[in-house]
GROMACS .gro file of C-alpha atoms in nm:
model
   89
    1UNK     CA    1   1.107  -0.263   2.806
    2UNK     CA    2   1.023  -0.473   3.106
    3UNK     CA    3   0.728  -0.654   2.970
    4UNK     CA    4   0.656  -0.569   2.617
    5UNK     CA    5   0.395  -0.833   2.528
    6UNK     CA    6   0.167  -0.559   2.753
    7UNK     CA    7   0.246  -0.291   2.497
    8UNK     CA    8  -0.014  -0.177   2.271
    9UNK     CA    9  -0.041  -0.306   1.958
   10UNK     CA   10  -0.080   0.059   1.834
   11UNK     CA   11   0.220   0.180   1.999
   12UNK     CA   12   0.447  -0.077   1.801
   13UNK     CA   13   0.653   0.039   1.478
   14UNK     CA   14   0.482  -0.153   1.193
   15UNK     CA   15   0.839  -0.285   1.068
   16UNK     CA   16   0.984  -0.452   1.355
   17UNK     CA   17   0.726  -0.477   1.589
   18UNK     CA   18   0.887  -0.305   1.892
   19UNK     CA   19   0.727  -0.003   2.096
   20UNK     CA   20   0.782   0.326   1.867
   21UNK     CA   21   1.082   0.487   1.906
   22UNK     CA   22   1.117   0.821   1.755
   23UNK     CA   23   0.805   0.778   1.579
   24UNK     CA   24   0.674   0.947   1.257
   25UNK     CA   25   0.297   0.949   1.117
   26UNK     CA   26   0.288   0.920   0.725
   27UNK     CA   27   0.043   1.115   0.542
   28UNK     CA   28  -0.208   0.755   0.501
   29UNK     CA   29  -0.186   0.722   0.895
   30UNK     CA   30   0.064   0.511   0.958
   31UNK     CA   31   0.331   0.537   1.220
   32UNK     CA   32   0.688   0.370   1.218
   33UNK     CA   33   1.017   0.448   1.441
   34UNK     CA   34   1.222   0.682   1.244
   35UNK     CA   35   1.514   0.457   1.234
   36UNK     CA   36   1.298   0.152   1.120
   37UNK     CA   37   1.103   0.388   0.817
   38UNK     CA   38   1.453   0.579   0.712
   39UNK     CA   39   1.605   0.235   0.640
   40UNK     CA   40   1.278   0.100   0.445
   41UNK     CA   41   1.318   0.460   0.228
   42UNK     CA   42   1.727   0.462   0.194
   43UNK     CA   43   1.858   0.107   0.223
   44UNK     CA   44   1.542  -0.072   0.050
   45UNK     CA   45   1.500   0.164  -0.185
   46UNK     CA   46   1.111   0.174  -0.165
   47UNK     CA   47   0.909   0.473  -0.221
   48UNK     CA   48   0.553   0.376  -0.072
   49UNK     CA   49   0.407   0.297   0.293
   50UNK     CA   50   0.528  -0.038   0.394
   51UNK     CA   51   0.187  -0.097   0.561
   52UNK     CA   52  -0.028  -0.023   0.250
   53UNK     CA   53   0.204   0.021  -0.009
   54UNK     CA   54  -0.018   0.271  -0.223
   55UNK     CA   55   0.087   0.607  -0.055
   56UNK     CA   56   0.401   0.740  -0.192
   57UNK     CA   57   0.569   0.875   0.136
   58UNK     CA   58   0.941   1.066   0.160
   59UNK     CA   59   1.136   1.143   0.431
   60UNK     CA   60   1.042   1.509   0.428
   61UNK     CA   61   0.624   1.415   0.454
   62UNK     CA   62   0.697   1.245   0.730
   63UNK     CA   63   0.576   1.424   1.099
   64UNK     CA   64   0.624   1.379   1.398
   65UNK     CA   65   0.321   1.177   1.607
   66UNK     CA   66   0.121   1.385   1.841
   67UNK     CA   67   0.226   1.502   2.199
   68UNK     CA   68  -0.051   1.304   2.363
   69UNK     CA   69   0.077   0.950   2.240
   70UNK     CA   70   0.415   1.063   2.229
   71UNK     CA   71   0.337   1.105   2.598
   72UNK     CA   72   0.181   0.725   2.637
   73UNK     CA   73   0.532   0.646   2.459
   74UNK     CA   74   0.753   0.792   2.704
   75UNK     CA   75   0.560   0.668   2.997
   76UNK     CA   76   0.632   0.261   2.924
   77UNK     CA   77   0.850   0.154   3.149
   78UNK     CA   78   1.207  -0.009   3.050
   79UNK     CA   79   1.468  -0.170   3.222
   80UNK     CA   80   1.823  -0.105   3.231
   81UNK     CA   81   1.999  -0.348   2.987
   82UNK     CA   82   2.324  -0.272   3.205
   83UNK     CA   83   2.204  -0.229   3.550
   84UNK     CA   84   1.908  -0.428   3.532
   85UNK     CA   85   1.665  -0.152   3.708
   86UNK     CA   86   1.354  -0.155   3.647
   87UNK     CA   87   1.053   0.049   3.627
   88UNK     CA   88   1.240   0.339   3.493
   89UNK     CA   89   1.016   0.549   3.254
   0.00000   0.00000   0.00000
């Protein structure tokens, strides 16, 4: 991203603190990248929201996040780790 101390706080995965990739709403509200939530379920073994760690969550509750801020999500711009353009959303 080219300057993601600007990115919402909201629009970060609540497990490693980048911008939401993929993201996924659990059924308590939260939202996580689906890369960053599938490794808390398989590889940690946990069964519960890492952000309040009440709501039992599975990889099948988990949906997708809604068009609108999937739209926000798409429109942050990055820059090319090979290249090195910018501004490219």
């Amino acid at each position: 991203y080219v300057d993601e101390k600007s990115v919402d706080s909201n629009l970060l995965c609540h497990i490693c603190t980048k911008p939401l990739k993929d993201p996924v709403c659990t059924s308590c509200d939260h939202s996580f990248g689906r890369a960053c939530i599938t490794k808390w379920l398989d590889e940690q073994g946990k069964t519960s929201c890492p952000m309040c760690n009440t709501t039992p969550i599975t990889m099948q509750s988990l949906t997708r996040i809604s068009g609108p801020l999937r739209n926000i999500l798409d429109n942050i711009p990055v820059r090319c780790l090979l290249c090195e353009q910018s501004n490219i959303t």
